[in-house]
Amino acid sequence: MKYIIIVLAFLAMSCNDKTEDAHAHNADGSHVGEEIPRLDHTIWTDKTELFVEFPVLIVGQGSRFAAHFTEMDKHQPVREGSVTVSLIKDGKGIRNTADAPTSPGIFSPAIQPKEVGNYQLVFELTTPGYSDKIVIDSVTVFANADEAIKALGAAKDDGSISFLKEQAWKIDFQTAAAINGKIYDVINTSGVWMPSPGSVKTMVAKSNGVVDFAESNLTEGTPINKGQLLINISSQGLASNNLSTEIAKARSSFEQAKSEYERKKQLYESKIVPKAEFEKVVSNFNIARSNYQGLAAGVAGDGKQIRAPFDGYITAINVANGDYVDQGAAMLTLGTLRSRVLKTQIAPSYGLTMENAQSIWYQTKDAQWRNVASSGGSILSIAKDVGNNRPLISVFAQVNDDIEMPEGSLTQVQIAMGNATQNTMIPVNALLEDYGSYSVMVQLSGESFERRPVKIGKRNGENVEILQGLEIGEVVVTTGAYQVKMASMSGSTPAHGHEH
């Protein structure tokens, strides 16, 4: 009897399963329990990248947004601030504010629509540093889930590379949009760094004495700051040319000349002494004052101080610690990093002149391209003559940047000349090279990428011309492209680090 009860129970369960299965689909074939479709949008502004994911909007159902905000300049998550999301139609709508991110870069406001239709979805970001407004046009609110599923269909795998925002935020990562820019013909050459006028200064002894270095580790190449004490020249213990004695004498002469000046001034104003006599007293007073102030300036204790006149570095040291020097002796040569002259040489066959020369790019210490004009620099001159001993034409450019490269060192140079053409252009750092073929990582959406082959043209410093493979406005990875490439080779999609 017990066995019969068990069998009947099993048959009853089977019938229930069949009944449920029979009612698990709607008349149109859609599954009642089918997951509500999710949407995502990626919008870039000058300040911010917004990548937002959310369930399709349905009347009467709340939709919570996973809004990822990235600061464009450093490609870091927005860590502070608030986000207000608004659903607007015909100037009216509803809104909700998330007062803080649920995790770095991710805000989770929610909206519950009341009526069907097409709306604007507006995100307003407010941070301690800046504000931004991002608008997504034509967002549909559906009457129910079945209509949404019928209109949008099921999500399909497009074969793109998944690279999460949380992954990008943890590494050096940057993107840039392909733009329509000016492309020049360039002359590829090299240049040598030279000091510019006024960027090198020799520091001389302002009195006789013994050299005392302010720091024991002063060597060529040592960085210095404006006003930094470099050398103290002490005359303590010297029988002659003692600075303290000279200052005392100069002060006595100054005070005596000052007293004479004040006395004669009253007499001259009373017309008791002639003008010529008073002018002689004034001259003696000015000379005595200048001599005293010159000797006393920069004196601390028993020594004369030598301080750095600007930020820079030591290029040469002509004395040793403990040496005796005479007034006027050269002790140090200082250079500044803020201004250099870049000298390069090219063949005269290029026909470069001041009229057709457009710009000059050079490479920094870390191999980044920079334009001399970006910091107010310019081409100074282009030689016109060549000879047996000078078969090349010299080109000189003023560079007003921090050049952390020694004088006389070489750098790669590109000289732009002629008339520019307009074409698609991206940063050269975006290129991935494989045996002479080039590709880029295109950001299709916030977490979706595609490796795309491109055909390149001219290189202009930090930018490269794209002849084929990219459209203006498409976004490419300029820093971190290799990591995205490795993600495409892993063969698996990483799990999300946040709730969707």
Coordinates of C-alpha atoms in Angstrom, one line a residue:
M1 CA 0.0 0.0 0.0
K2 CA 2.8 2.3 0.8
Y3 CA 4.4 1.7 -2.6
I4 CA 1.1 2.6 -4.4
I5 CA 0.9 5.9 -2.5
I6 CA 4.5 6.9 -3.6
V7 CA 3.7 6.1 -7.3
L8 CA 0.5 8.2 -7.2
A9 CA 2.4 11.1 -5.7
F10 CA 5.1 10.8 -8.4
L11 CA 2.3 10.8 -11.1
A12 CA 0.7 13.8 -9.6
M13 CA 4.0 15.7 -9.6
S14 CA 4.5 14.8 -13.3
C15 CA 1.0 16.1 -14.1
N16 CA 1.7 19.4 -12.3
D17 CA 5.0 19.8 -14.2
K18 CA 3.2 19.3 -17.5
T19 CA 0.4 21.7 -16.5
E20 CA 3.0 24.4 -15.6
D21 CA 4.9 23.8 -18.8
A22 CA 1.8 24.1 -20.8
H23 CA 1.1 27.6 -19.4
A24 CA 4.8 28.7 -19.3
H25 CA 4.5 30.4 -22.7
N26 CA 2.3 33.2 -23.9
A27 CA 0.3 33.1 -27.1
D28 CA 3.0 34.9 -29.0
G29 CA 5.6 32.3 -27.8
S30 CA 7.3 34.5 -25.3
H31 CA 8.2 33.0 -21.9
V32 CA 6.4 34.4 -18.9
G33 CA 9.5 34.1 -16.8
E34 CA 11.8 35.5 -19.5
E35 CA 14.2 38.1 -18.1
I36 CA 13.4 41.7 -18.8
P37 CA 15.9 43.1 -21.4
R38 CA 18.7 45.3 -20.3
L39 CA 19.9 48.4 -22.1
D40 CA 23.3 50.2 -22.0
H41 CA 24.5 53.6 -23.3
T42 CA 27.9 55.2 -23.5
I43 CA 28.2 58.9 -23.9
W44 CA 31.4 61.0 -23.9
T45 CA 31.8 64.7 -23.1
D46 CA 34.9 66.7 -22.7
K47 CA 34.9 66.0 -19.0
T48 CA 33.2 62.7 -18.5
E49 CA 32.5 59.3 -19.9
L50 CA 29.1 57.8 -18.8
F51 CA 28.5 54.1 -19.2
V52 CA 25.1 53.2 -17.9
E53 CA 23.2 49.9 -17.7
F54 CA 19.6 49.5 -16.7
P55 CA 16.5 47.2 -17.1
V56 CA 14.2 48.4 -19.9
L57 CA 11.8 51.0 -18.6
I58 CA 8.3 49.7 -18.0
V59 CA 5.3 51.5 -16.6
G60 CA 4.9 51.0 -12.9
Q61 CA 8.1 49.1 -12.5
G62 CA 11.2 50.6 -10.9
S63 CA 14.5 50.5 -12.9
R64 CA 17.8 50.9 -11.0
F65 CA 20.7 52.3 -13.0
A66 CA 24.3 51.2 -12.8
A67 CA 25.8 54.5 -13.9
H68 CA 29.6 54.4 -14.3
F69 CA 31.2 57.9 -14.4
T70 CA 34.8 58.2 -15.4
E71 CA 36.8 61.5 -15.4
M72 CA 38.2 61.8 -18.9
D73 CA 41.5 63.6 -18.1
K74 CA 42.9 60.8 -15.9
H75 CA 40.4 58.1 -16.7
Q76 CA 39.7 57.5 -13.0
P77 CA 36.3 56.8 -11.4
V78 CA 34.3 59.7 -9.9
R79 CA 34.7 59.1 -6.2
E80 CA 32.8 62.0 -4.8
G81 CA 29.6 63.8 -5.7
S82 CA 26.0 63.2 -6.6
V83 CA 24.0 62.2 -9.7
T84 CA 20.5 63.2 -10.5
V85 CA 18.7 61.1 -13.2
S86 CA 15.6 62.6 -14.9
L87 CA 13.0 61.1 -17.3
I88 CA 11.6 64.0 -19.3
K89 CA 8.8 64.3 -21.9
D90 CA 7.3 67.6 -23.2
G91 CA 9.2 69.5 -20.5
K92 CA 7.7 67.4 -17.6
G93 CA 9.1 64.3 -15.9
I94 CA 10.3 62.6 -12.8
R95 CA 13.7 62.5 -11.2
N96 CA 15.8 60.8 -8.5
T97 CA 19.1 61.6 -7.0
A98 CA 21.9 59.4 -5.7
D99 CA 23.8 61.5 -3.1
A100 CA 27.0 59.4 -3.3
P101 CA 28.5 56.5 -5.3
T102 CA 27.6 53.0 -4.1
S103 CA 31.2 52.2 -5.0
P104 CA 34.0 54.3 -6.7
G105 CA 32.7 55.5 -10.0
I106 CA 29.2 53.8 -9.8
F107 CA 26.0 55.6 -8.9
S108 CA 22.7 53.8 -8.5
P109 CA 19.7 56.1 -8.8
A110 CA 16.3 54.6 -9.7
I111 CA 13.3 55.7 -11.7
Q112 CA 9.7 54.3 -11.9
P113 CA 7.9 55.5 -15.1
K114 CA 4.2 56.4 -15.0
E115 CA 3.3 56.6 -18.7
V116 CA 4.5 54.9 -22.0
G117 CA 6.2 57.0 -24.6
N118 CA 9.6 58.3 -25.8
Y119 CA 11.6 60.3 -23.3
Q120 CA 14.8 62.1 -22.7
L121 CA 17.0 60.4 -20.0
V122 CA 19.2 63.1 -18.4
F123 CA 22.1 62.5 -16.0
E124 CA 23.4 65.5 -14.0
L125 CA 26.7 64.9 -12.3
T126 CA 28.0 67.3 -9.5
T127 CA 31.4 66.7 -8.0
P128 CA 33.7 68.9 -5.8
G129 CA 35.7 69.8 -8.9
Y130 CA 33.2 70.1 -11.7
S131 CA 29.7 69.5 -13.0
D132 CA 28.5 67.8 -16.2
K133 CA 25.1 67.2 -17.9
I134 CA 24.6 64.2 -20.2
V135 CA 21.5 63.6 -22.2
I136 CA 20.3 60.4 -23.8
D137 CA 17.6 61.0 -26.4
S138 CA 14.7 58.7 -27.4
V139 CA 14.5 56.3 -24.5
T140 CA 11.3 54.2 -24.7
V141 CA 9.0 53.4 -21.8
F142 CA 7.0 50.2 -22.5
A143 CA 3.5 49.2 -21.2
N144 CA 4.7 45.8 -20.1
A145 CA 7.6 43.3 -20.3
D146 CA 6.1 41.4 -23.3
E147 CA 6.0 44.6 -25.4
A148 CA 9.6 45.3 -24.4
I149 CA 10.8 41.7 -25.3
K150 CA 8.9 41.8 -28.6
A151 CA 10.4 45.2 -29.5
L152 CA 14.0 44.6 -28.4
G153 CA 14.4 40.8 -28.7
A154 CA 16.9 38.7 -26.9
A155 CA 20.4 40.0 -26.3
K156 CA 23.0 38.5 -28.7
D157 CA 26.7 38.0 -28.3
D158 CA 28.3 40.4 -30.8
G159 CA 31.8 38.9 -30.4
S160 CA 33.2 42.0 -28.8
I161 CA 36.0 42.1 -26.2
S162 CA 34.7 42.6 -22.6
F163 CA 36.9 44.8 -20.4
L164 CA 35.1 46.1 -17.3
K165 CA 35.3 49.7 -16.0
E166 CA 36.6 48.3 -12.7
Q167 CA 39.5 46.7 -14.6
A168 CA 40.2 49.9 -16.6
W169 CA 40.1 52.0 -13.4
K170 CA 42.9 49.9 -11.8
I171 CA 45.5 50.4 -14.5
D172 CA 46.9 53.2 -16.6
F173 CA 44.2 53.6 -19.1
Q174 CA 43.1 56.4 -21.5
T175 CA 41.0 56.9 -24.6
A176 CA 40.7 59.5 -27.3
A177 CA 38.3 60.1 -30.2
A178 CA 39.4 60.1 -33.8
I179 CA 39.3 63.6 -35.0
N180 CA 39.5 65.5 -38.3
G181 CA 42.9 67.2 -38.1
K182 CA 45.6 68.9 -40.1
I183 CA 48.3 66.6 -41.4
Y184 CA 51.7 67.9 -42.7
D185 CA 54.5 66.5 -44.6
V186 CA 57.4 66.0 -42.2
I187 CA 61.2 65.8 -42.2
N188 CA 62.4 63.1 -39.8
T189 CA 65.7 64.0 -38.3
S190 CA 67.5 64.4 -34.9
G191 CA 68.4 67.4 -32.8
V192 CA 70.8 68.4 -30.0
W193 CA 69.9 70.4 -26.9
M194 CA 71.8 73.6 -26.4
P195 CA 71.5 76.3 -23.7
S196 CA 69.4 79.3 -24.6
P197 CA 70.5 82.9 -23.9
G198 CA 69.9 83.7 -20.2
S199 CA 69.4 80.1 -19.2
V200 CA 73.0 79.7 -17.9
K201 CA 74.5 81.8 -15.2
T202 CA 78.0 81.8 -13.7
M203 CA 78.1 82.5 -10.0
V204 CA 81.3 84.5 -8.9
A205 CA 82.8 85.1 -5.5
K206 CA 81.5 88.5 -4.2
S207 CA 84.4 88.7 -1.7
N208 CA 87.7 87.1 -0.8
G209 CA 87.5 84.2 1.5
V210 CA 87.4 80.4 2.0
V211 CA 84.7 78.3 0.1
D212 CA 82.3 76.5 2.3
F213 CA 79.7 74.3 0.5
A214 CA 76.2 74.6 2.0
E215 CA 75.7 70.9 1.2
S216 CA 78.4 68.3 1.0
N217 CA 76.9 66.5 -2.0
L218 CA 76.9 69.4 -4.5
T219 CA 77.9 67.9 -7.8
E220 CA 77.3 68.5 -11.5
G221 CA 73.7 67.8 -12.3
T222 CA 72.4 68.4 -8.8
P223 CA 69.0 70.1 -9.0
I224 CA 68.6 73.4 -7.3
N225 CA 65.7 75.7 -6.2
K226 CA 65.5 79.4 -6.5
G227 CA 66.9 81.0 -3.3
Q228 CA 68.7 77.9 -2.2
L229 CA 72.0 78.5 -0.3
L230 CA 74.8 77.0 -2.3
I231 CA 78.1 78.4 -1.0
N232 CA 79.2 80.5 1.9
I233 CA 82.5 82.4 1.5
S234 CA 84.1 83.0 4.9
S235 CA 86.9 85.5 5.6
Q236 CA 87.1 84.8 9.3
G237 CA 90.7 84.7 10.6
L238 CA 92.2 86.4 7.5
A239 CA 94.7 89.1 8.3
S240 CA 93.9 91.1 5.2
N241 CA 90.8 91.3 3.0
N242 CA 88.7 90.4 6.0
L243 CA 85.1 90.8 5.1
S244 CA 84.0 91.8 8.6
T245 CA 86.6 94.5 8.7
E246 CA 85.7 95.8 5.3
I247 CA 82.0 95.9 6.2
A248 CA 82.8 97.8 9.4
K249 CA 84.9 100.3 7.5
A250 CA 82.3 100.7 4.8
R251 CA 79.6 101.2 7.4
S252 CA 81.7 103.9 9.2
S253 CA 82.2 105.7 5.9
F254 CA 78.5 105.5 5.1
E255 CA 77.4 106.9 8.4
Q256 CA 79.9 109.7 8.2
A257 CA 78.8 110.5 4.6
K258 CA 75.2 110.4 5.7
S259 CA 75.8 112.8 8.6
E260 CA 77.6 115.2 6.3
Y261 CA 74.8 114.9 3.7
E262 CA 72.0 115.7 6.3
R263 CA 74.0 118.7 7.6
K264 CA 74.8 120.1 4.2
K265 CA 71.2 119.5 3.0
Q266 CA 69.9 121.9 5.7
L267 CA 72.5 124.5 4.8
Y268 CA 71.8 124.2 1.1
E269 CA 68.0 124.6 1.6
S270 CA 68.9 127.7 3.6
K271 CA 71.0 128.9 0.7
I272 CA 74.1 129.0 2.9
V273 CA 76.2 126.6 0.8
P274 CA 76.4 126.6 -3.0
K275 CA 74.8 124.0 -5.2
A276 CA 78.2 122.6 -6.5
E277 CA 79.3 121.9 -2.9
F278 CA 76.1 120.2 -2.0
E279 CA 76.1 118.0 -5.1
K280 CA 79.6 116.8 -4.2
V281 CA 78.3 115.8 -0.8
V282 CA 75.4 114.0 -2.3
S283 CA 77.7 112.0 -4.7
N284 CA 80.0 111.0 -1.8
F285 CA 76.9 109.9 0.2
N286 CA 75.5 107.7 -2.7
I287 CA 78.9 106.1 -3.3
A288 CA 79.4 105.3 0.5
R289 CA 75.8 103.9 0.7
S290 CA 76.2 101.7 -2.4
N291 CA 79.6 100.4 -1.2
Y292 CA 78.2 99.5 2.2
Q293 CA 75.0 97.9 0.9
G294 CA 77.0 95.9 -1.7
L295 CA 79.3 94.5 1.0
A296 CA 76.6 93.8 3.5
A297 CA 74.2 92.1 1.0
G298 CA 74.0 88.3 1.3
V299 CA 76.2 88.3 4.5
A300 CA 75.3 85.8 7.2
G301 CA 77.5 85.5 10.2
D302 CA 81.1 85.9 9.0
G303 CA 80.5 84.9 5.4
K304 CA 79.1 86.0 2.1
Q305 CA 76.2 83.8 0.8
I306 CA 75.8 82.6 -2.8
R307 CA 72.2 81.6 -3.5
A308 CA 70.6 80.1 -6.6
P309 CA 68.9 82.8 -8.8
F310 CA 66.4 80.3 -10.4
D311 CA 65.2 76.8 -10.4
G312 CA 67.5 74.5 -12.3
Y313 CA 70.6 72.4 -11.9
I314 CA 74.4 72.7 -11.5
T315 CA 76.2 72.4 -14.8
A316 CA 79.8 73.0 -13.6
I317 CA 81.7 73.4 -10.3
N318 CA 85.0 75.3 -10.6
V319 CA 86.1 75.3 -6.9
A320 CA 86.6 72.7 -4.2
N321 CA 85.3 72.9 -0.7
G322 CA 87.9 74.7 1.4
D323 CA 89.5 76.6 -1.4
Y324 CA 90.5 80.2 -1.0
V325 CA 89.1 82.4 -3.8
D326 CA 89.5 86.1 -4.7
Q327 CA 86.6 88.4 -5.4
G328 CA 85.3 87.8 -8.9
A329 CA 86.5 84.2 -9.2
A330 CA 84.0 81.9 -11.1
M331 CA 82.8 79.2 -8.7
L332 CA 79.6 77.6 -10.2
T333 CA 77.7 77.5 -13.4
L334 CA 74.0 77.0 -13.2
G335 CA 71.4 76.1 -15.9
T336 CA 67.7 76.2 -16.0
L337 CA 65.4 73.4 -17.3
R338 CA 62.7 75.9 -18.4
S339 CA 64.3 77.1 -21.7
R340 CA 66.5 75.4 -24.3
V341 CA 67.5 75.8 -27.9
L342 CA 67.0 72.8 -30.1
K343 CA 69.4 72.6 -33.0
T344 CA 68.8 70.2 -35.9
Q345 CA 70.3 69.9 -39.3
I346 CA 68.7 68.8 -42.6
A347 CA 69.7 68.5 -46.2
P348 CA 69.2 71.6 -48.4
S349 CA 67.3 69.6 -50.9
Y350 CA 64.2 69.7 -48.7
G351 CA 63.9 73.4 -49.4
L352 CA 62.9 74.4 -45.9
T353 CA 62.4 78.1 -45.3
M354 CA 60.9 80.3 -42.6
E355 CA 57.9 80.7 -44.9
N356 CA 57.1 77.0 -45.4
A357 CA 58.2 75.7 -42.0
Q358 CA 55.1 75.0 -40.0
S359 CA 56.2 73.4 -36.7
I360 CA 58.7 71.2 -34.9
W361 CA 58.0 68.2 -32.7
Y362 CA 60.6 66.7 -30.4
Q363 CA 60.7 63.7 -28.1
T364 CA 61.0 64.1 -24.3
K365 CA 63.0 62.0 -21.9
D366 CA 60.2 59.4 -21.7
A367 CA 59.9 59.3 -25.5
Q368 CA 56.7 61.3 -25.7
W369 CA 56.2 63.7 -28.6
R370 CA 55.7 67.4 -27.9
N371 CA 55.3 70.4 -30.1
V372 CA 57.5 73.4 -29.5
A373 CA 54.6 75.7 -29.9
S374 CA 52.6 74.1 -27.1
S375 CA 54.6 76.0 -24.5
G376 CA 55.1 79.2 -26.5
G377 CA 58.2 78.2 -28.3
S378 CA 59.0 78.9 -31.9
I379 CA 61.4 78.3 -34.8
L380 CA 64.2 80.9 -34.3
S381 CA 66.1 80.7 -37.6
I382 CA 67.0 78.5 -40.6
A383 CA 70.4 78.9 -42.2
K384 CA 70.5 79.8 -45.9
D385 CA 74.1 78.8 -46.9
V386 CA 76.0 75.6 -47.1
G387 CA 79.7 74.9 -47.9
N388 CA 82.3 72.2 -48.1
N389 CA 82.6 72.1 -44.3
R390 CA 78.9 72.7 -43.8
P391 CA 76.9 70.5 -46.2
L392 CA 73.7 70.6 -44.0
I393 CA 71.4 73.5 -43.1
S394 CA 71.0 74.3 -39.4
V395 CA 67.6 74.9 -37.9
F396 CA 67.2 76.4 -34.4
A397 CA 64.0 76.4 -32.3
Q398 CA 63.3 77.9 -28.9
V399 CA 61.7 75.4 -26.5
N400 CA 60.1 76.8 -23.3
D401 CA 59.5 73.5 -21.6
D402 CA 61.1 71.6 -18.7
I403 CA 63.8 69.7 -20.6
E404 CA 65.1 67.0 -18.3
M405 CA 67.9 66.0 -20.8
P406 CA 71.6 67.1 -20.5
E407 CA 72.9 69.7 -22.8
G408 CA 74.5 68.1 -25.9
S409 CA 72.1 65.1 -25.8
L410 CA 70.2 64.0 -28.8
T411 CA 66.5 63.8 -29.4
Q412 CA 64.2 62.6 -32.3
V413 CA 62.8 65.5 -34.3
Q414 CA 60.1 66.0 -36.9
I415 CA 59.8 69.2 -38.9
A416 CA 56.5 70.0 -40.4
M417 CA 56.5 71.9 -43.7
G418 CA 54.2 72.9 -46.6
N419 CA 50.5 73.0 -46.7
A420 CA 48.3 70.8 -44.5
T421 CA 45.7 68.3 -45.6
Q422 CA 42.6 67.3 -43.5
N423 CA 42.1 63.7 -42.6
T424 CA 41.2 61.3 -39.7
M425 CA 43.8 61.5 -37.0
I426 CA 44.5 59.6 -33.7
P427 CA 47.3 59.6 -31.1
V428 CA 50.2 57.4 -32.3
N429 CA 50.1 55.6 -28.9
A430 CA 46.9 53.9 -29.9
L431 CA 48.6 51.8 -32.5
L432 CA 49.2 48.1 -32.0
E433 CA 51.8 46.7 -34.5
D434 CA 52.2 43.1 -35.6
Y435 CA 54.9 42.5 -38.2
G436 CA 54.3 45.8 -40.0
S437 CA 50.5 45.6 -39.8
Y438 CA 48.6 48.1 -37.5
S439 CA 45.4 47.8 -35.5
V440 CA 43.7 49.8 -32.7
M441 CA 41.3 48.9 -29.9
V442 CA 38.0 50.7 -30.6
Q443 CA 35.7 51.3 -27.6
L444 CA 32.3 50.3 -28.8
S445 CA 30.7 51.0 -25.4
G446 CA 31.8 51.4 -21.8
E447 CA 32.9 47.8 -21.4
S448 CA 32.9 46.6 -25.0
F449 CA 35.9 46.8 -27.3
E450 CA 36.8 45.7 -30.8
R451 CA 40.3 45.1 -32.3
R452 CA 40.2 46.8 -35.7
P453 CA 42.9 46.8 -38.4
V454 CA 43.8 50.2 -39.8
K455 CA 45.9 51.7 -42.6
I456 CA 48.1 54.5 -41.5
G457 CA 49.6 57.5 -43.3
K458 CA 51.8 60.3 -42.1
R459 CA 52.9 60.7 -38.5
N460 CA 52.9 64.2 -37.1
G461 CA 54.6 64.1 -33.7
E462 CA 52.1 62.5 -31.2
N463 CA 49.4 62.0 -33.9
V464 CA 49.1 59.6 -36.9
E465 CA 46.9 59.8 -40.0
I466 CA 44.4 57.0 -40.5
L467 CA 43.7 56.3 -44.1
Q468 CA 41.3 53.4 -43.6
G469 CA 39.6 51.6 -40.8
L470 CA 38.3 54.4 -38.5
E471 CA 35.6 57.0 -38.7
I472 CA 35.8 60.4 -37.1
G473 CA 34.3 60.3 -33.6
E474 CA 35.1 56.7 -32.9
V475 CA 36.9 56.2 -29.6
V476 CA 40.2 54.3 -29.4
V477 CA 42.3 53.1 -26.5
T478 CA 45.6 55.2 -26.3
T479 CA 46.9 53.8 -23.0
G480 CA 46.1 50.2 -21.9
A481 CA 45.4 48.8 -25.4
Y482 CA 47.7 45.9 -24.7
Q483 CA 45.7 44.9 -21.6
V484 CA 42.5 44.9 -23.6
K485 CA 44.2 42.8 -26.3
M486 CA 45.2 40.3 -23.6
A487 CA 41.6 40.2 -22.4
S488 CA 40.6 39.2 -25.9
M489 CA 43.1 36.3 -25.9
S490 CA 42.0 34.9 -22.5
G491 CA 38.9 33.2 -24.0
S492 CA 36.7 34.0 -21.1
T493 CA 34.6 37.0 -20.1
P494 CA 35.5 38.3 -16.6
A495 CA 32.8 38.5 -14.0
H496 CA 31.4 41.9 -13.2
G497 CA 32.6 43.5 -10.1
H498 CA 29.3 45.3 -9.5
E499 CA 25.6 44.4 -9.5
H500 CA 23.8 44.8 -12.8

